[in-house]
Short mmCIF file of C-alpha atoms in Angstrom, two decimals:
data_model
loop_
_atom_site.label_atom_id
_atom_site.label_comp_id
_atom_site.label_asym_id
_atom_site.label_seq_id
_atom_site.Cartn_x
_atom_site.Cartn_y
_atom_site.Cartn_z
CA GLU A 30 -103.85 56.97 -19.23
CA LYS A 31 -102.56 60.09 -17.82
CA GLY A 32 -100.69 59.89 -14.49
CA LYS A 33 -99.86 56.16 -14.99
CA SER A 34 -95.85 55.35 -15.53
CA SER A 35 -95.04 54.10 -18.84
CA GLN A 36 -92.39 51.93 -17.43
CA ALA A 37 -92.92 48.28 -16.45
CA PRO A 38 -92.81 47.48 -13.05
CA PHE A 39 -89.61 45.64 -11.52
CA PRO A 40 -90.07 41.87 -11.36
CA LYS A 41 -90.00 40.62 -7.92
CA LYS A 42 -87.13 38.28 -6.81
CA PRO A 43 -88.24 34.92 -6.14
CA LYS A 44 -88.22 33.81 -2.57
CA LEU A 45 -85.26 31.65 -1.76
CA THR A 46 -85.73 28.57 0.46
CA LYS A 47 -83.94 27.99 3.65
CA ALA A 48 -81.36 25.54 1.82
CA GLU A 49 -80.66 28.22 -0.68
CA MET A 50 -80.41 30.99 1.68
CA ARG A 51 -77.89 28.72 3.69
CA ALA A 52 -75.94 28.00 0.74
CA LYS A 53 -75.83 31.78 -0.38
CA GLN A 54 -74.40 32.71 2.91
CA GLU A 55 -71.66 30.12 2.67
CA ARG A 56 -70.90 31.17 -0.63
CA GLN A 57 -70.59 34.75 0.50
CA ARG A 58 -68.57 33.84 3.64
CA ALA A 59 -66.02 31.84 1.21
CA GLU A 60 -65.75 34.98 -1.19
CA LYS A 61 -65.07 37.05 1.87
CA ALA A 62 -62.60 34.75 3.27
CA ALA A 63 -60.69 34.55 0.03
CA ARG A 64 -60.68 38.31 -0.30
CA LEU A 65 -59.10 38.45 2.91
CA GLY A 66 -56.41 35.79 2.27
CA GLN A 67 -55.31 37.67 -0.93
CA THR A 68 -55.03 40.99 1.21
CA GLN A 69 -52.97 39.19 3.83
CA GLN A 70 -50.80 37.52 1.20
CA LYS A 71 -50.07 40.96 -0.29
CA LYS A 72 -49.12 42.41 3.00
CA ASN A 73 -46.84 39.57 3.72
CA GLN A 74 -45.03 40.10 0.39
CA ASN A 75 -44.66 43.74 1.06
CA ASN A 76 -43.23 42.93 4.57
CA LYS A 77 -40.84 40.43 3.17
CA GLN A 78 -39.73 42.84 0.59
CA THR A 79 -39.32 45.67 3.21
CA ALA A 80 -37.31 43.29 5.21
CA GLY A 81 -35.19 42.12 2.32
CA ASN A 82 -34.43 45.89 1.51
CA ALA A 83 -33.43 46.55 4.98
CA ASN A 84 -31.32 43.48 5.00
CA LYS A 85 -29.56 44.58 1.74
CA SER A 86 -29.18 48.01 3.18
CA GLN A 87 -27.45 46.65 6.47
CA LYS A 88 -25.31 44.43 4.44
CA LYS A 89 -24.10 47.35 2.35
CA GLN A 90 -23.46 49.44 5.54
CA ASN A 91 -21.54 46.39 7.02
CA ARG A 92 -19.59 46.11 3.90
CA ARG A 93 -18.68 49.88 3.64
CA GLY A 94 -17.81 49.65 7.40
CA ASN A 95 -15.44 46.71 6.64
CA GLU A 96 -13.92 48.36 3.72
CA ALA A 97 -13.34 51.61 5.73
CA LYS A 98 -11.93 49.40 8.61
CA ASN A 99 -9.53 47.69 6.27
CA ASP A 100 -8.42 50.49 3.90
CA ASN A 101 -4.77 49.17 3.86
CA GLN A 102 -5.86 45.52 3.36
CA VAL A 103 -4.88 44.11 -0.22
CA GLN A 104 -8.09 43.07 -1.95
CA LEU A 105 -6.37 40.16 -3.47
CA PHE A 106 -5.88 38.48 0.07
CA ALA A 107 -9.18 39.86 1.46
CA HIS A 108 -10.62 36.27 1.78
CA LEU A 109 -7.85 35.10 4.05
CA GLN A 110 -8.17 35.18 7.77
CA GLN A 111 -6.70 38.29 9.30
CA TYR A 112 -4.42 37.91 12.12
CA GLU A 113 -5.98 38.56 15.66
CA ASP A 114 -4.06 38.06 18.90
CA GLY A 115 -6.66 36.55 21.20
CA ARG A 116 -4.42 34.73 23.55
CA SER A 117 -4.72 37.18 26.41
CA GLU A 118 -8.10 35.83 27.60
CA LYS A 119 -7.05 32.12 26.89
CA LEU A 120 -4.02 32.56 28.99
CA ARG A 121 -5.68 34.36 31.86
CA GLN A 122 -8.37 31.53 31.99
CA PHE A 123 -5.57 28.76 31.84
CA LEU A 124 -3.61 30.39 34.50
CA ASP A 125 -6.77 30.65 36.76
CA SER A 126 -7.15 26.87 36.52
CA HIS A 127 -3.67 25.47 36.57
CA ASP A 128 -0.64 25.80 38.78
CA ILE A 129 2.13 27.00 36.37
CA PRO A 130 5.60 27.39 37.82
CA PRO A 131 6.90 31.18 37.55
CA CYS A 132 9.82 30.40 35.36
CA VAL A 133 7.47 28.72 32.84
CA ILE A 134 5.18 31.94 32.82
CA ARG A 135 8.13 34.14 32.12
CA LEU A 136 9.46 31.73 29.28
CA GLY A 137 5.79 31.84 27.90
CA LEU A 138 5.44 35.54 27.92
CA LYS A 139 8.90 35.85 26.11
CA TYR A 140 7.58 33.43 23.47
CA ALA A 141 4.31 35.51 23.22
CA ASN A 142 6.21 38.78 22.58
CA TRP A 143 8.81 37.23 20.39
CA SER A 144 11.71 38.15 22.90
CA ILE A 145 12.81 34.66 21.88
CA SER A 146 12.44 33.53 18.22
CA GLY A 147 14.21 30.89 16.37
CA SER A 148 13.74 27.03 16.46
CA ASN A 149 16.95 26.19 18.27
CA ALA A 150 16.88 29.49 20.68
CA ARG A 151 13.42 28.49 21.63
CA CYS A 152 14.09 24.75 22.12
CA VAL A 153 17.06 25.50 24.33
CA ALA A 154 15.30 28.01 26.28
CA MET A 155 12.49 25.57 27.05
CA LEU A 156 14.93 22.81 27.97
CA THR A 157 16.82 25.18 30.28
CA THR A 158 13.54 26.17 31.87
CA PHE A 159 12.53 22.61 32.49
CA LYS A 160 15.84 21.95 34.23
CA GLN A 161 14.80 24.47 36.81
CA VAL A 162 11.22 23.00 37.07
CA ILE A 163 12.81 19.71 37.73
CA ALA A 164 15.00 21.00 40.38
CA GLU A 165 12.24 22.71 42.24
CA TYR A 166 9.89 19.81 41.85
CA GLN A 167 8.88 17.78 44.88
CA THR A 168 7.59 14.19 44.56
CA PRO A 169 3.96 14.15 46.53
CA GLU A 170 3.91 11.60 49.20
CA GLY A 171 2.82 8.17 48.12
CA LYS A 172 3.79 9.07 44.37
CA SER A 173 6.72 8.22 42.35
CA LEU A 174 8.66 10.68 40.27
CA HIS A 175 8.91 8.80 37.07
CA ARG A 176 4.99 8.98 36.89
CA ASP A 177 4.22 12.15 38.64
CA LEU A 178 6.76 14.51 37.09
CA GLU A 179 5.33 13.83 33.64
CA LEU A 180 1.86 14.79 34.83
CA TYR A 181 3.40 17.84 36.52
CA ILE A 182 4.94 19.39 33.51
CA ARG A 183 2.06 18.56 31.26
CA PRO A 184 0.12 21.94 32.12
CA SER A 185 3.47 23.87 31.59
CA ILE A 186 3.79 22.39 28.12
CA ASP A 187 0.28 23.29 27.26
CA PHE A 188 0.87 26.86 28.55
CA ILE A 189 3.85 27.12 26.25
CA SER A 190 1.73 26.07 23.41
CA ILE A 191 -0.82 28.66 23.95
CA CYS A 192 1.76 31.48 24.17
CA ARG A 193 3.12 30.33 20.77
CA PRO A 194 2.78 27.18 18.87
CA LYS A 195 5.67 24.61 19.46
CA SER A 196 8.16 24.25 16.76
CA ILE A 197 9.08 20.88 15.33
CA SER A 198 12.37 20.67 17.41
CA MET A 199 10.54 21.64 20.69
CA GLY A 200 7.99 18.73 20.08
CA ASN A 201 10.99 16.48 19.61
CA ALA A 202 12.64 17.94 22.74
CA ILE A 203 9.58 17.14 24.80
CA THR A 204 9.11 13.58 23.55
CA PHE A 205 12.80 13.11 24.51
CA LEU A 206 12.17 14.60 27.99
CA LYS A 207 9.14 12.38 28.72
CA LYS A 208 10.99 9.29 27.53
CA LYS A 209 13.95 10.07 29.95
CA ILE A 210 11.53 10.70 32.80
CA SER A 211 9.89 7.28 32.38
CA LYS A 212 13.39 5.55 32.74
CA THR A 213 13.96 7.00 36.16
CA ALA A 214 12.06 4.55 38.13
CA GLU A 215 14.91 2.78 39.56
CA PHE A 216 16.67 5.97 40.98
CA SER A 217 16.03 8.02 43.99
CA GLU A 218 14.39 11.53 43.70
CA GLU A 219 17.88 13.24 44.03
CA LYS A 220 19.47 10.92 41.54
CA ALA A 221 16.80 11.05 39.08
CA LYS A 222 16.90 14.76 38.93
CA GLU A 223 20.61 14.38 38.49
CA VAL A 224 20.12 12.09 35.55
CA LEU A 225 17.62 14.25 33.95
CA HIS A 226 19.85 17.46 34.19
CA GLU A 227 22.73 15.41 32.44
CA GLU A 228 20.28 14.19 29.79
CA ILE A 229 19.04 17.69 29.20
CA ASP A 230 22.59 19.33 29.04
CA ARG A 231 23.56 16.48 26.55
CA TYR A 232 20.39 17.29 24.30
CA ILE A 233 21.14 20.95 24.26
CA LYS A 234 24.83 20.22 23.27
CA ALA A 235 23.60 18.26 20.58
CA ARG A 236 21.30 20.70 19.36
CA ILE A 237 24.19 23.28 19.33
CA ASP A 238 26.47 20.94 17.31
CA VAL A 239 23.73 20.37 14.83
CA SER A 240 23.31 24.22 14.50
CA GLN A 241 26.95 24.48 13.79
CA PHE A 242 27.00 21.63 11.37
CA ILE A 243 24.16 23.36 9.50
CA ALA A 244 26.18 26.51 9.51
CA LYS A 245 29.32 24.89 8.12
CA THR A 246 27.27 23.08 5.24
CA GLY A 247 25.75 26.31 4.47
CA ASP A 248 29.03 28.12 4.32
CA SER A 249 30.43 25.59 1.94
CA LYS A 250 27.38 26.54 -0.47
CA ILE A 251 28.19 30.27 -0.53
CA VAL A 252 30.78 31.92 -2.82
CA ASP A 253 31.92 35.48 -3.53
CA GLY A 254 29.38 37.54 -5.36
CA ASP A 255 26.30 35.60 -4.29
CA VAL A 256 23.03 37.15 -3.42
CA VAL A 257 21.35 34.94 -0.81
CA LEU A 258 17.60 35.06 -0.12
CA THR A 259 16.13 34.20 3.38
CA PHE A 260 12.85 34.51 5.02
CA ALA A 261 12.36 36.13 8.47
CA ASN A 262 14.97 35.10 11.05
CA SER A 263 16.78 31.81 11.84
CA THR A 264 19.68 31.41 14.42
CA SER A 265 21.14 28.72 12.15
CA VAL A 266 20.88 30.92 9.07
CA GLU A 267 22.52 33.77 10.87
CA ALA A 268 25.42 31.51 12.06
CA THR A 269 25.75 30.50 8.39
CA PHE A 270 26.13 34.06 7.14
CA LYS A 271 28.42 35.17 9.84
CA LEU A 272 30.78 31.97 9.17
CA ALA A 273 30.86 32.73 5.66
CA ARG A 274 31.72 36.20 6.15
CA ASP A 275 34.53 35.25 8.72
CA SER A 276 36.02 33.04 6.03
CA GLY A 277 36.40 36.33 3.89
CA LYS A 278 33.48 35.73 1.39
CA GLU A 279 32.01 38.77 -0.09
CA PHE A 280 28.05 38.42 -0.69
CA LYS A 281 24.72 40.22 -0.22
CA VAL A 282 21.74 39.31 1.72
CA VAL A 283 18.12 39.83 0.73
CA ILE A 284 15.71 39.35 3.76
CA VAL A 285 11.94 38.61 2.96
CA ASP A 286 9.68 39.37 6.06
CA SER A 287 6.00 39.35 6.96
CA ARG A 288 3.64 40.90 9.65
CA PRO A 289 2.69 40.69 12.23
CA THR A 290 6.04 39.75 14.09
CA ASN A 291 8.52 41.09 11.36
CA GLU A 292 11.27 38.66 12.61
CA GLY A 293 13.38 39.70 9.70
CA ARG A 294 14.23 43.08 11.27
CA ASN A 295 16.15 41.30 14.06
CA LEU A 296 18.37 39.49 11.46
CA LEU A 297 18.61 42.57 9.57
CA GLN A 298 20.04 44.52 12.52
CA SER A 299 22.34 41.80 13.40
CA LEU A 300 23.74 41.48 10.08
CA VAL A 301 24.12 45.15 9.39
CA GLU A 302 26.02 45.46 12.75
CA TYR A 303 28.35 42.70 11.52
CA GLY A 304 29.10 44.47 8.21
CA PHE A 305 26.68 42.97 5.74
CA GLY A 306 25.21 44.42 2.76
CA CYS A 307 21.51 43.69 3.21
CA CYS A 308 18.24 44.40 1.47
CA TYR A 309 15.12 44.28 3.43
#
Protein backbone atom coordinates (compact mmCIF):
# COMPACT_ATOMS: atom_id res chain seq x y z
CA GLU A 1 0.00 0.00 0.00
CA LYS A 2 0.98 3.51 -0.68
CA GLY A 3 2.10 5.53 2.31
CA LYS A 4 3.29 2.50 4.27
CA SER A 5 7.04 2.06 4.79
CA SER A 6 8.69 -0.80 2.98
CA GLN A 7 11.21 -1.26 5.85
CA ALA A 8 10.58 -3.78 8.58
CA PRO A 9 10.09 -2.27 12.07
CA PHE A 10 13.05 -2.46 14.58
CA PRO A 11 12.77 -5.41 16.91
CA LYS A 12 12.09 -4.43 20.50
CA LYS A 13 14.86 -5.16 23.02
CA PRO A 14 13.90 -7.73 25.54
CA LYS A 15 13.24 -6.28 28.97
CA LEU A 16 16.06 -7.08 31.42
CA THR A 17 15.42 -8.47 34.81
CA LYS A 18 16.73 -6.70 37.91
CA ALA A 19 19.55 -9.22 38.23
CA GLU A 20 20.58 -8.70 34.61
CA MET A 21 20.43 -4.91 35.01
CA ARG A 22 22.63 -5.13 38.09
CA ALA A 23 25.15 -7.36 36.28
CA LYS A 24 25.23 -4.96 33.32
CA GLN A 25 25.86 -1.96 35.57
CA GLU A 26 28.69 -3.78 37.37
CA ARG A 27 30.26 -4.73 34.04
CA GLN A 28 30.10 -1.12 32.86
CA ARG A 29 31.68 0.10 36.10
CA ALA A 30 34.47 -2.47 35.72
CA GLU A 31 35.14 -1.40 32.13
CA LYS A 32 35.21 2.26 33.17
CA ALA A 33 37.61 1.53 36.03
CA ALA A 34 39.88 -0.41 33.66
CA ARG A 35 39.93 2.51 31.22
CA LEU A 36 40.77 4.95 34.04
CA GLY A 37 43.55 2.64 35.26
CA GLN A 38 45.12 2.47 31.81
CA THR A 39 44.95 6.26 31.50
CA GLN A 40 46.59 6.76 34.92
CA GLN A 41 49.30 4.20 34.07
CA LYS A 42 50.16 6.05 30.87
CA LYS A 43 50.23 9.33 32.79
CA ASN A 44 52.62 7.85 35.37
CA GLN A 45 54.88 6.50 32.64
CA ASN A 46 54.96 9.93 31.01
CA ASN A 47 55.79 11.56 34.35
CA LYS A 48 58.60 9.06 34.99
CA GLN A 49 59.99 9.64 31.52
CA THR A 50 59.84 13.41 32.03
CA ALA A 51 61.54 13.11 35.42
CA GLY A 52 64.18 10.80 33.97
CA ASN A 53 64.91 13.24 31.18
CA ALA A 54 65.16 16.06 33.73
CA ASN A 55 67.60 14.04 35.85
CA LYS A 56 69.71 13.22 32.82
CA SER A 57 69.74 16.87 31.84
CA GLN A 58 70.74 17.89 35.39
CA LYS A 59 73.51 15.27 35.46
CA LYS A 60 74.84 16.56 32.15
CA GLN A 61 74.82 20.11 33.48
CA ASN A 62 76.60 19.02 36.67
CA ARG A 63 79.14 17.08 34.64
CA ARG A 64 79.77 20.08 32.42
CA GLY A 65 80.12 22.27 35.50
CA ASN A 66 82.62 19.89 37.04
CA GLU A 67 84.55 19.66 33.80
CA ALA A 68 84.65 23.43 33.59
CA LYS A 69 85.69 23.64 37.23
CA ASN A 70 88.50 21.09 36.76
CA ASP A 71 89.89 22.21 33.43
CA ASN A 72 93.43 21.61 34.67
CA GLN A 73 92.68 18.19 36.14
CA VAL A 74 94.30 15.23 34.39
CA GLN A 75 91.50 12.89 33.31
CA LEU A 76 93.60 9.81 34.07
CA PHE A 77 93.51 10.76 37.77
CA ALA A 78 90.02 12.30 37.84
CA HIS A 79 88.66 9.42 39.94
CA LEU A 80 91.07 10.15 42.78
CA GLN A 81 90.01 12.27 45.74
CA GLN A 82 91.09 15.87 45.28
CA TYR A 83 92.99 17.75 47.98
CA GLU A 84 90.74 19.96 50.08
CA ASP A 85 91.94 21.73 53.16
CA GLY A 86 89.00 21.48 55.57
CA ARG A 87 91.00 21.84 58.77
CA SER A 88 90.06 25.42 59.64
CA GLU A 89 86.56 24.63 60.92
CA LYS A 90 87.76 21.49 62.71
CA LEU A 91 90.56 23.42 64.43
CA ARG A 92 88.17 26.17 65.50
CA GLN A 93 85.75 23.66 67.02
CA PHE A 94 88.59 21.83 68.77
CA LEU A 95 90.01 25.02 70.28
CA ASP A 96 86.54 26.03 71.48
CA SER A 97 86.16 22.79 73.42
CA HIS A 98 89.73 22.25 74.71
CA ASP A 99 92.30 24.24 76.66
CA ILE A 100 95.42 24.17 74.48
CA PRO A 101 98.64 25.92 75.60
CA PRO A 102 99.57 28.89 73.35
CA CYS A 103 102.97 27.37 72.50
CA VAL A 104 101.24 24.25 71.15
CA ILE A 105 98.85 26.38 69.07
CA ARG A 106 101.81 28.23 67.53
CA LEU A 107 103.54 24.94 66.76
CA GLY A 108 100.40 23.43 65.22
CA LEU A 109 99.89 26.41 62.93
CA LYS A 110 103.50 26.13 61.76
CA TYR A 111 102.84 22.49 60.93
CA ALA A 112 99.64 23.44 59.12
CA ASN A 113 101.26 26.04 56.87
CA TRP A 114 104.34 23.84 56.34
CA SER A 115 106.71 26.33 57.97
CA ILE A 116 108.24 23.26 59.65
CA SER A 117 108.69 20.24 57.40
CA GLY A 118 110.71 17.07 57.52
CA SER A 119 110.25 14.23 59.98
CA ASN A 120 113.22 15.07 62.21
CA ALA A 121 112.55 18.80 62.27
CA ARG A 122 108.90 18.28 63.20
CA CYS A 123 109.81 15.77 65.90
CA VAL A 124 112.43 18.02 67.49
CA ALA A 125 110.08 21.04 67.37
CA MET A 126 107.33 19.03 69.06
CA LEU A 127 109.57 17.77 71.86
CA THR A 128 110.97 21.26 72.44
CA THR A 129 107.42 22.59 72.72
CA PHE A 130 106.45 19.86 75.17
CA LYS A 131 109.42 20.89 77.34
CA GLN A 132 107.77 24.30 77.64
CA VAL A 133 104.36 22.73 78.32
CA ILE A 134 105.86 20.64 81.14
CA ALA A 135 107.65 23.67 82.61
CA GLU A 136 104.39 25.68 82.72
CA TYR A 137 102.27 22.79 84.02
CA GLN A 138 101.02 22.89 87.61
CA THR A 139 99.67 19.71 89.18
CA PRO A 140 96.07 20.27 90.40
CA GLU A 141 95.41 19.79 94.09
CA GLY A 142 94.67 16.21 94.98
CA LYS A 143 96.26 14.81 91.82
CA SER A 144 99.67 13.40 90.95
CA LEU A 145 101.89 14.59 88.10
CA HIS A 146 102.67 11.14 86.72
CA ARG A 147 98.95 10.54 86.09
CA ASP A 148 97.54 13.98 85.38
CA LEU A 149 100.29 15.28 83.08
CA GLU A 150 99.64 12.64 80.44
CA LEU A 151 95.93 13.53 80.44
CA TYR A 152 96.88 17.21 80.25
CA ILE A 153 99.03 16.86 77.10
CA ARG A 154 96.64 14.50 75.30
CA PRO A 155 94.47 17.31 73.77
CA SER A 156 97.69 19.02 72.63
CA ILE A 157 98.72 15.84 70.81
CA ASP A 158 95.27 15.62 69.18
CA PHE A 159 95.49 19.28 68.14
CA ILE A 160 98.88 18.73 66.51
CA SER A 161 97.48 15.72 64.64
CA ILE A 162 94.59 17.80 63.28
CA CYS A 163 96.99 20.48 62.07
CA ARG A 164 98.98 17.82 60.26
CA PRO A 165 99.13 14.03 60.69
CA LYS A 166 101.98 12.85 62.89
CA SER A 167 105.05 11.29 61.31
CA ILE A 168 106.29 7.91 62.53
CA SER A 169 109.14 9.55 64.43
CA MET A 170 106.68 11.90 66.17
CA GLY A 171 104.51 8.96 67.19
CA ASN A 172 107.56 7.18 68.62
CA ALA A 173 108.58 10.33 70.51
CA ILE A 174 105.11 10.68 72.04
CA THR A 175 105.18 7.05 73.17
CA PHE A 176 108.61 7.67 74.69
CA LEU A 177 107.41 10.78 76.53
CA LYS A 178 104.32 9.07 77.96
CA LYS A 179 106.47 6.21 79.22
CA LYS A 180 108.86 8.61 80.94
CA ILE A 181 105.98 10.54 82.53
CA SER A 182 104.57 7.33 84.01
CA LYS A 183 107.91 6.67 85.74
CA THR A 184 107.99 9.94 87.73
CA ALA A 185 105.71 8.79 90.55
CA GLU A 186 108.51 8.73 93.13
CA PHE A 187 109.67 12.29 92.40
CA SER A 188 108.43 15.65 93.59
CA GLU A 189 106.88 17.91 90.96
CA GLU A 190 110.02 19.99 90.56
CA LYS A 191 112.27 16.94 90.34
CA ALA A 192 109.90 15.19 87.91
CA LYS A 193 109.99 18.17 85.56
CA GLU A 194 113.78 18.25 85.73
CA VAL A 195 113.99 14.53 84.91
CA LEU A 196 111.57 14.87 82.00
CA HIS A 197 113.53 17.81 80.56
CA GLU A 198 116.75 15.78 80.71
CA GLU A 199 115.08 12.79 79.04
CA ILE A 200 113.70 14.98 76.25
CA ASP A 201 117.11 16.59 75.65
CA ARG A 202 118.70 13.14 75.52
CA TYR A 203 116.09 11.96 73.02
CA ILE A 204 116.58 15.02 70.80
CA LYS A 205 120.35 14.48 70.81
CA ALA A 206 119.79 10.86 69.81
CA ARG A 207 117.59 11.99 66.92
CA ILE A 208 120.29 14.41 65.74
CA ASP A 209 122.95 11.71 66.06
CA VAL A 210 120.79 9.32 64.02
CA SER A 211 120.31 12.00 61.36
CA GLN A 212 124.07 12.52 61.19
CA PHE A 213 124.60 8.77 60.91
CA ILE A 214 122.11 8.61 58.02
CA ALA A 215 123.94 11.47 56.30
CA LYS A 216 127.31 9.72 56.66
CA THR A 217 125.87 6.46 55.34
CA GLY A 218 124.30 8.25 52.37
CA ASP A 219 127.52 10.11 51.66
CA SER A 220 129.37 6.80 51.35
CA LYS A 221 126.98 5.73 48.57
CA ILE A 222 127.48 8.81 46.37
CA VAL A 223 130.35 8.97 43.86
CA ASP A 224 131.50 11.55 41.31
CA GLY A 225 129.21 11.87 38.30
CA ASP A 226 126.13 10.47 40.02
CA VAL A 227 122.64 11.81 39.34
CA VAL A 228 120.63 11.39 42.53
CA LEU A 229 116.82 11.39 42.48
CA THR A 230 114.91 12.49 45.59
CA PHE A 231 111.29 13.26 46.42
CA ALA A 232 109.99 16.39 48.19
CA ASN A 233 112.14 17.47 51.14
CA SER A 234 113.92 15.72 53.99
CA THR A 235 116.43 17.19 56.42
CA SER A 236 118.39 13.92 56.47
CA VAL A 237 118.59 13.81 52.69
CA GLU A 238 119.59 17.46 52.55
CA ALA A 239 122.32 16.82 55.13
CA THR A 240 123.51 13.85 53.06
CA PHE A 241 123.85 15.96 49.90
CA LYS A 242 125.69 18.76 51.69
CA LEU A 243 128.06 16.36 53.41
CA ALA A 244 128.86 14.72 50.08
CA ARG A 245 129.50 18.11 48.49
CA ASP A 246 131.74 19.15 51.40
CA SER A 247 133.81 16.01 50.81
CA GLY A 248 134.52 17.22 47.25
CA LYS A 249 132.14 14.98 45.29
CA GLU A 250 130.63 16.33 42.07
CA PHE A 251 127.09 15.12 41.35
CA LYS A 252 123.67 16.40 40.30
CA VAL A 253 120.35 16.20 42.09
CA VAL A 254 116.91 15.67 40.51
CA ILE A 255 114.04 16.74 42.79
CA VAL A 256 110.57 15.32 42.20
CA ASP A 257 107.76 17.23 43.89
CA SER A 258 103.99 17.19 44.29
CA ARG A 259 101.13 19.50 45.14
CA PRO A 260 99.65 20.93 47.29
CA THR A 261 102.70 21.69 49.44
CA ASN A 262 105.57 21.51 46.94
CA GLU A 263 108.09 20.83 49.71
CA GLY A 264 110.76 20.11 47.14
CA ARG A 265 111.05 23.81 46.36
CA ASN A 266 112.55 24.43 49.78
CA LEU A 267 115.16 21.72 49.16
CA LEU A 268 115.81 23.14 45.69
CA GLN A 269 116.44 26.64 47.05
CA SER A 270 118.71 25.35 49.81
CA LEU A 271 120.80 23.19 47.46
CA VAL A 272 121.12 25.87 44.78
CA GLU A 273 122.35 28.33 47.40
CA TYR A 274 124.87 25.66 48.44
CA GLY A 275 126.19 25.45 44.88
CA PHE A 276 124.44 22.35 43.58
CA GLY A 277 123.32 21.76 40.01
CA CYS A 278 119.69 20.70 40.40
CA CYS A 279 116.79 19.70 38.16
CA TYR A 280 113.28 20.27 39.56
